[in-house]
């Protein structure tokens, strides 16, 4: 509580309406009373968000001679104790509001690149700089390592990287072995004695004259990297600015550490999923193959495969396991490996292949279901026999037709006590492409399924004649037409798989 005499009143509403952006230290310097204080206890404000609010004690210890009586000052006068308190509180409110807004904006970022850009923008606003860069280089050496700039083009970052590492602010921070979090301040780079010649040349070329660098490090997260802000003229942040940006970067480091852990987990999941899929497609006479695969950070359950079979035949399959994440990736790998074995043994009968897979799923993965489609192809005869379990029908794309193959309606694998559905047979014409895909292609559109199917059909019908001989180009056209504006690469629970087979 503040020990304030009854003659002094603090108008809180006037405080909030003032919107005074003066910091705590500035208010103390400008409004500290001179001489003997009023007969009141020295106020001790509580600590707020790391801001040391203790009022320095008076410099004198012996009361001076009584001065001549002065007229009483009103509470709103600049030298009055009430004005001092109001200015201090207004500075705290302004600083804390700014920090709250900046940290909230950072907390809304979910991707590392977005978070790094937000850290740069917020730090530049706090220290009064216009440009800067963040060097992400985790101390554990596991990466990812990257450099992001604010107001600096890629070529500008390239120029900065030509400066010897030990001559740069971020290099000295990242090479520290004592783990200190002290900033690197260069208030006037071009006038410094001993500045590296290359650094001087780059600073003159890019037009910056001062820099302020902070480590992105905390005791819990360790050292993640360093942030550097650049000034166009000789300058350096004042104590208040350093304090605020220090608070902000400590919070930012913890947020970046969480994103880094998530990014590494996603990278591992993507790597495992890619390794469980075919590294390359086989070459079989009479057919050309191409595949496209997009895995979301929480996906991983979709697969595709192309397997050469005896007597020049070819087995094509796509499928999807329910769930997402590492467990779905593992289940997908087991099912795909099992399906390959069944295809080798009885691939000419797709119904038998999927029936065996259904039995395996019920015995080994009782908590999961899966959709699958298996096609037994004889390229020499241009004959395809396929069976599907809860899967979307293939699409035939040719000069004279673009149509879905009529398949039997069936429940997904694992949904029935015993799965069996009749197969269908069709013959693609020379030059036609059979497109197999997973439901993720349709779900990522965000449309109802009937509209998604219509969009897919329209995209296939609109394949330009100039690329109809290339199954890879056909798959790319369909993918980017159905999922425009980066939807194919956006974060999603849904994987996307396309497998295109063009018959000659």
XYZ file of C-alpha atoms in Angstrom:
504
model
C 0.000 0.000 0.000
C 1.175 3.567 -0.693
C 1.500 5.756 2.415
C 0.091 8.969 0.949
C -1.228 11.875 3.068
C -4.807 12.856 2.681
C -3.789 16.023 0.880
C -2.529 13.941 -2.075
C -5.051 12.096 -4.247
C -4.302 9.801 -7.213
C -6.950 9.927 -9.884
C -6.788 6.449 -11.495
C -9.150 7.353 -14.299
C -6.985 10.340 -15.184
C -3.983 8.007 -15.090
C -5.418 5.583 -17.605
C -6.694 8.397 -19.814
C -3.282 10.075 -19.868
C -1.752 7.244 -21.932
C 1.679 8.432 -20.854
C 4.329 6.335 -22.612
C 7.137 7.425 -20.312
C 8.981 4.541 -18.650
C 9.635 4.101 -14.967
C 13.251 5.242 -15.037
C 12.358 8.334 -17.099
C 9.650 9.331 -14.677
C 11.994 9.000 -11.701
C 14.636 11.185 -13.341
C 12.261 13.922 -14.471
C 9.904 14.097 -11.540
C 12.111 13.206 -8.535
C 11.513 15.938 -5.902
C 14.483 18.046 -4.754
C 15.106 18.779 -1.126
C 13.366 17.405 1.913
C 10.405 15.203 1.073
C 6.941 15.711 2.428
C 6.194 14.118 5.774
C 5.298 10.720 4.340
C 6.754 7.286 4.199
C 8.872 6.687 1.063
C 6.603 4.704 -1.254
C 7.606 1.135 -2.174
C 5.637 -0.086 -5.180
C 5.259 -3.824 -5.777
C 7.385 -5.464 -8.444
C 5.461 -5.800 -11.703
C 6.586 -8.139 -14.513
C 10.243 -7.913 -13.554
C 10.316 -4.107 -13.331
C 12.159 -2.970 -10.190
C 9.805 -0.446 -8.715
C 11.726 0.481 -5.546
C 12.115 4.236 -5.148
C 15.748 5.234 -4.434
C 16.149 6.646 -0.897
C 16.923 10.353 -0.508
C 20.584 11.192 -0.934
C 20.749 13.243 2.302
C 20.741 11.781 5.816
C 20.478 14.978 7.855
C 17.579 17.323 7.459
C 18.620 20.650 5.960
C 17.704 23.986 7.437
C 14.045 24.761 7.196
C 13.413 26.657 3.992
C 11.070 29.577 3.696
C 7.425 28.511 3.591
C 6.213 27.801 0.074
C 2.643 27.872 -1.122
C 1.058 24.412 -1.153
C 1.224 22.764 -4.535
C -1.820 21.234 -6.086
C -1.872 17.441 -6.679
C -1.792 17.929 -10.436
C 1.277 20.186 -10.514
C 4.379 18.720 -12.204
C 6.441 18.668 -8.991
C 3.716 17.286 -6.751
C 4.019 13.749 -5.305
C 0.719 12.816 -6.916
C 2.062 13.668 -10.380
C 5.165 11.563 -9.720
C 3.058 8.570 -8.745
C 0.750 9.003 -11.707
C 3.632 9.222 -14.164
C 5.289 6.156 -12.709
C 2.131 4.082 -12.809
C 1.332 5.299 -16.306
C 4.808 4.239 -17.447
C 4.335 0.800 -15.921
C 0.918 0.379 -17.485
C 2.254 1.437 -20.888
C 5.240 -0.918 -20.707
C 3.232 -3.896 -19.483
C 0.514 -3.328 -22.063
C 3.102 -3.257 -24.821
C 4.736 -6.458 -23.588
C 1.358 -8.146 -23.252
C 0.378 -7.289 -26.824
C 3.720 -8.390 -28.285
C 3.837 -11.687 -26.404
C 0.238 -12.440 -27.379
C 1.100 -11.933 -31.050
C 4.088 -14.236 -30.676
C 2.024 -16.892 -28.908
C -0.333 -17.044 -31.893
C 2.486 -18.182 -34.204
C 2.589 -21.928 -34.818
C 5.421 -22.196 -37.352
C 9.084 -21.507 -36.619
C 9.578 -19.134 -39.553
C 6.566 -17.010 -38.549
C 7.758 -16.898 -34.943
C 11.256 -15.738 -35.918
C 9.848 -12.926 -38.051
C 7.557 -11.871 -35.192
C 10.499 -11.806 -32.755
C 12.385 -9.522 -35.128
C 9.455 -7.149 -35.607
C 8.680 -6.919 -31.890
C 12.320 -6.449 -30.907
C 12.783 -3.720 -33.506
C 9.793 -1.853 -32.065
C 11.142 -2.163 -28.511
C 14.702 -1.017 -29.216
C 13.827 1.544 -31.892
C 15.600 -0.152 -34.810
C 14.471 -0.599 -38.391
C 16.283 -3.757 -39.484
C 17.639 -6.927 -37.961
C 18.301 -10.643 -38.252
C 17.865 -13.788 -36.203
C 20.376 -16.621 -36.403
C 18.826 -19.888 -35.202
C 21.591 -22.284 -34.183
C 20.633 -24.575 -31.270
C 23.515 -25.414 -28.951
C 22.793 -29.158 -29.118
C 23.763 -29.183 -32.799
C 20.596 -30.986 -33.886
C 19.272 -28.070 -35.931
C 17.494 -26.753 -37.771
C 19.953 -23.934 -38.497
C 18.576 -20.921 -40.319
C 18.932 -17.147 -40.661
C 15.925 -14.834 -41.005
C 16.112 -11.107 -41.778
C 13.907 -8.065 -41.196
C 14.327 -5.364 -43.832
C 17.217 -7.362 -45.292
C 17.017 -9.150 -48.628
C 18.564 -12.561 -49.163
C 21.553 -10.900 -50.836
C 22.008 -8.622 -47.794
C 22.076 -11.636 -45.481
C 24.626 -13.187 -47.819
C 26.861 -10.118 -47.458
C 26.606 -10.281 -43.659
C 27.515 -13.958 -43.689
C 30.777 -13.121 -45.504
C 31.983 -11.305 -42.380
C 34.212 -13.590 -40.260
C 32.055 -15.202 -37.616
C 34.165 -13.960 -34.724
C 33.773 -10.361 -35.930
C 29.971 -10.375 -35.838
C 27.775 -9.761 -32.819
C 25.804 -12.968 -33.291
C 28.997 -14.955 -33.840
C 30.493 -13.845 -30.539
C 27.237 -14.659 -28.750
C 26.935 -18.112 -30.306
C 30.588 -18.957 -29.639
C 30.439 -18.148 -25.937
C 31.338 -21.011 -23.659
C 30.374 -19.411 -20.336
C 26.641 -19.346 -21.164
C 26.254 -15.665 -20.282
C 23.297 -13.727 -21.602
C 24.969 -10.332 -21.896
C 24.067 -8.234 -24.949
C 26.543 -7.127 -27.612
C 26.283 -3.350 -28.045
C 28.033 -1.362 -30.770
C 26.792 2.222 -30.588
C 29.028 3.478 -33.423
C 30.402 0.656 -35.526
C 32.248 2.676 -38.139
C 34.245 4.634 -35.566
C 35.285 1.607 -33.520
C 38.976 0.827 -33.311
C 39.844 -2.703 -34.336
C 36.667 -3.328 -36.321
C 37.172 -6.099 -38.867
C 37.744 -4.549 -42.325
C 35.222 -6.837 -43.951
C 32.645 -5.940 -41.302
C 33.283 -2.238 -41.903
C 32.859 -2.754 -45.650
C 29.590 -4.665 -45.281
C 28.179 -2.134 -42.797
C 28.948 0.710 -45.176
C 27.453 -1.190 -48.117
C 24.220 -2.013 -46.301
C 23.993 1.352 -44.550
C 23.922 0.476 -40.861
C 26.042 2.242 -38.264
C 25.171 0.552 -34.967
C 23.914 -2.776 -33.677
C 22.367 -4.303 -30.578
C 22.421 -8.090 -30.179
C 20.861 -10.391 -27.589
C 21.198 -14.157 -27.098
C 18.076 -16.273 -27.436
C 18.813 -18.380 -24.397
C 17.319 -19.367 -21.055
C 18.375 -21.844 -18.413
C 15.513 -24.195 -19.284
C 15.670 -23.971 -23.084
C 19.424 -23.587 -23.451
C 20.909 -21.497 -26.223
C 18.860 -21.418 -29.398
C 20.481 -18.562 -31.305
C 20.941 -14.802 -31.350
C 18.963 -11.759 -32.468
C 20.636 -8.627 -33.873
C 18.957 -5.272 -34.543
C 20.638 -2.706 -36.801
C 20.466 1.111 -36.617
C 20.895 3.404 -39.600
C 22.709 5.974 -37.435
C 24.962 5.675 -34.369
C 22.628 4.794 -31.519
C 21.942 2.339 -28.727
C 18.853 1.469 -26.672
C 18.390 3.182 -23.320
C 18.171 1.206 -20.097
C 14.373 1.008 -20.178
C 14.396 -0.364 -23.740
C 17.033 -2.946 -22.828
C 14.972 -4.075 -19.875
C 11.795 -4.500 -21.940
C 13.469 -6.304 -24.829
C 15.224 -8.555 -22.316
C 11.889 -9.580 -20.815
C 10.460 -10.155 -24.269
C 13.351 -12.273 -25.564
C 13.244 -14.519 -22.497
C 9.610 -15.290 -23.212
C 10.322 -15.618 -26.950
C 13.096 -18.135 -26.304
C 10.742 -20.425 -24.400
C 8.173 -20.174 -27.198
C 10.807 -20.890 -29.858
C 12.013 -23.888 -27.843
C 8.522 -25.381 -27.929
C 8.241 -24.788 -31.675
C 11.699 -26.267 -32.188
C 10.728 -29.455 -30.369
C 7.556 -29.692 -32.442
C 9.455 -29.023 -35.676
C 11.924 -31.802 -34.914
C 9.150 -34.254 -34.097
C 7.395 -33.411 -37.369
C 10.613 -33.824 -39.327
C 11.198 -37.252 -37.799
C 7.636 -38.309 -38.580
C 7.960 -37.133 -42.193
C 11.273 -38.934 -42.589
C 9.886 -42.193 -41.243
C 6.791 -41.919 -43.443
C 8.888 -41.252 -46.543
C 11.209 -44.150 -45.755
C 8.239 -46.520 -45.470
C 7.081 -45.585 -48.986
C 8.767 -46.738 -52.215
C 12.029 -44.869 -52.817
C 11.415 -45.218 -56.567
C 8.754 -46.625 -58.850
C 9.493 -49.721 -60.946
C 9.853 -49.713 -64.714
C 7.397 -52.041 -66.380
C 6.955 -52.357 -70.136
C 3.737 -50.831 -71.464
C 3.072 -48.427 -68.570
C 4.539 -45.209 -67.194
C 4.204 -44.433 -63.481
C 4.347 -41.285 -61.356
C 3.440 -40.585 -57.736
C 2.919 -37.499 -55.598
C 2.813 -37.544 -51.801
C 2.057 -34.713 -49.362
C 2.286 -35.415 -45.642
C 0.909 -32.993 -43.082
C 2.722 -32.498 -39.756
C 0.117 -34.611 -37.963
C -0.531 -37.040 -40.814
C 1.368 -40.049 -42.039
C -1.258 -42.750 -42.500
C -1.566 -42.795 -46.328
C 0.462 -45.041 -48.597
C 0.981 -45.975 -52.225
C 2.884 -48.788 -53.865
C 3.710 -50.238 -57.271
C 4.937 -53.815 -57.313
C 6.193 -55.828 -60.332
C 4.486 -59.211 -60.410
C 5.184 -62.445 -62.382
C 4.492 -62.619 -66.130
C 4.927 -58.876 -66.682
C 2.021 -57.913 -64.436
C 1.943 -54.938 -62.110
C 0.231 -54.385 -58.767
C -0.899 -50.867 -57.885
C -2.263 -49.894 -54.497
C -3.189 -46.845 -52.459
C -4.651 -46.751 -48.970
C -5.104 -44.893 -45.731
C -4.970 -45.869 -42.064
C -7.116 -44.065 -39.507
C -5.354 -41.817 -37.049
C -2.342 -39.562 -37.338
C 1.136 -39.217 -35.968
C 3.804 -41.817 -35.271
C 1.380 -44.636 -34.431
C -0.471 -44.188 -37.729
C 2.839 -44.170 -39.620
C 3.859 -47.434 -37.960
C 0.489 -49.056 -38.718
C 0.694 -47.870 -42.323
C 4.127 -49.462 -42.704
C 2.900 -52.788 -41.356
C -0.165 -52.871 -43.606
C 1.764 -51.867 -46.722
C 4.388 -54.560 -46.100
C 1.685 -57.176 -45.563
C -0.187 -56.135 -48.699
C 2.995 -56.559 -50.765
C 3.328 -60.118 -49.506
C -0.309 -60.946 -50.295
C 0.036 -59.354 -53.745
C 2.987 -61.596 -54.597
C 1.099 -64.707 -53.509
C -2.327 -64.002 -55.037
C -2.155 -60.661 -56.804
C -4.239 -61.800 -59.780
C -7.214 -61.906 -57.375
C -7.532 -58.440 -55.769
C -10.493 -59.596 -53.648
C -8.355 -62.289 -52.040
C -5.556 -59.793 -51.396
C -7.867 -57.389 -49.546
C -9.606 -60.239 -47.716
C -6.275 -61.381 -46.306
C -5.453 -57.800 -45.348
C -8.825 -57.505 -43.588
C -8.114 -60.589 -41.497
C -4.665 -59.324 -40.576
C -6.048 -55.944 -39.573
C -8.700 -57.425 -37.309
C -6.140 -59.666 -35.575
C -3.232 -57.237 -35.206
C -4.826 -53.758 -35.310
C -8.238 -54.213 -33.644
C -8.542 -50.526 -32.784
C -7.968 -49.309 -36.346
C -9.670 -49.351 -39.692
C -8.263 -48.647 -43.119
C -9.324 -47.963 -46.664
C -7.459 -49.615 -49.504
C -7.575 -50.138 -53.250
C -5.596 -52.816 -55.095
C -5.373 -53.103 -58.874
C -3.868 -56.014 -60.810
C -2.672 -54.659 -64.162
C -1.580 -56.489 -67.306
C 0.001 -53.697 -69.370
C 0.476 -55.847 -72.473
C -3.285 -56.464 -72.619
C -4.224 -53.078 -71.143
C -6.358 -54.905 -68.618
C -6.994 -53.801 -65.043
C -8.805 -55.791 -62.334
C -9.319 -53.934 -59.070
C -11.075 -54.164 -55.726
C -11.630 -51.451 -53.176
C -12.446 -51.372 -49.489
C -14.122 -48.100 -48.566
C -11.895 -46.253 -51.022
C -12.652 -43.595 -53.617
C -12.878 -44.869 -57.217
C -9.993 -44.350 -59.659
C -10.248 -41.768 -62.407
C -9.560 -42.525 -66.082
C -8.141 -39.538 -68.013
C -7.936 -39.691 -71.796
C -8.488 -37.795 -75.025
C -12.099 -38.943 -75.405
C -13.188 -39.443 -71.798
C -12.636 -38.408 -68.210
C -14.656 -40.625 -65.896
C -14.627 -42.394 -62.576
C -14.379 -46.190 -62.626
C -17.542 -47.804 -61.304
C -16.450 -49.917 -58.327
C -18.501 -51.926 -55.871
C -19.585 -50.193 -52.682
C -17.764 -51.635 -49.670
C -17.025 -50.780 -46.053
C -13.439 -50.045 -44.985
C -11.197 -52.819 -43.725
C -11.744 -53.592 -40.059
C -15.359 -52.421 -40.064
C -16.970 -55.810 -40.747
C -16.558 -59.282 -39.306
C -15.656 -60.553 -42.751
C -14.855 -58.354 -45.732
C -15.496 -59.398 -49.301
C -16.737 -57.409 -52.280
C -16.712 -58.222 -55.981
C -13.898 -56.888 -58.160
C -14.359 -54.897 -61.356
C -12.484 -55.092 -64.632
C -11.898 -52.386 -67.229
C -9.569 -51.716 -70.156
C -7.895 -48.307 -70.539
C -7.320 -47.129 -74.106
C -3.803 -46.429 -75.421
C -2.584 -43.123 -74.030
C -5.098 -43.054 -71.170
C -3.988 -42.500 -67.580
C -5.515 -44.208 -64.554
C -5.292 -41.959 -61.495
C -5.441 -43.530 -58.032
C -5.652 -41.173 -55.026
C -6.487 -41.088 -51.328
C -9.356 -39.268 -49.667
C -7.022 -36.608 -48.312
C -7.081 -34.983 -51.751
C -10.820 -34.468 -51.358
C -10.868 -33.608 -47.657
C -8.246 -30.874 -47.982
C -10.509 -28.903 -50.303
C -12.862 -28.209 -47.391
C -15.850 -28.817 -49.664
C -18.611 -31.388 -49.225
C -17.680 -34.660 -50.868
C -19.945 -34.213 -53.881
C -18.390 -30.849 -54.670
C -14.884 -32.205 -54.034
C -15.492 -35.029 -56.522
C -16.797 -32.490 -59.044
C -13.695 -30.344 -58.546
C -11.461 -33.376 -59.068
C -13.299 -34.367 -62.244
C -13.078 -30.827 -63.619
C -9.346 -30.674 -62.881
C -8.754 -33.989 -64.671
C -10.897 -32.963 -67.650
C -8.881 -29.739 -67.937
C -5.481 -31.390 -68.298
C -3.766 -29.643 -71.241
C -3.106 -31.781 -74.311
C 0.581 -30.876 -74.185
C 1.138 -32.809 -70.939
C -1.151 -35.798 -71.445
C 1.856 -37.962 -72.339
C 3.498 -37.330 -68.965
C 1.823 -38.967 -65.922
C 3.899 -36.836 -63.551
C 2.717 -33.618 -65.191
C -0.872 -34.886 -65.088
C -0.580 -35.617 -61.367
C 0.916 -32.162 -60.717
C -1.826 -30.436 -62.689
C -4.580 -32.264 -60.832
C -2.942 -31.673 -57.452
C -2.447 -27.942 -57.893
C -5.840 -27.415 -59.518
C -7.792 -29.256 -56.834
C -5.665 -27.737 -54.050
C -4.661 -24.236 -55.206
C -2.866 -21.513 -53.278
C -0.609 -23.871 -51.356
C -3.338 -26.080 -49.903
C -1.335 -29.118 -50.979
C 1.533 -28.028 -48.698
C -0.460 -26.502 -45.824
C -0.511 -27.996 -42.334
C -3.241 -30.608 -42.228
C -4.273 -33.840 -40.579
C -4.868 -35.210 -44.071
C -2.173 -36.821 -46.212
C -2.474 -36.613 -49.979
C -1.414 -39.407 -52.332
C -1.723 -39.579 -56.122
C -0.517 -42.534 -58.204
C -0.777 -42.113 -61.986
C -0.339 -44.983 -64.464
C -0.321 -44.117 -68.186
C -0.890 -47.076 -70.515
C 0.903 -47.057 -73.869
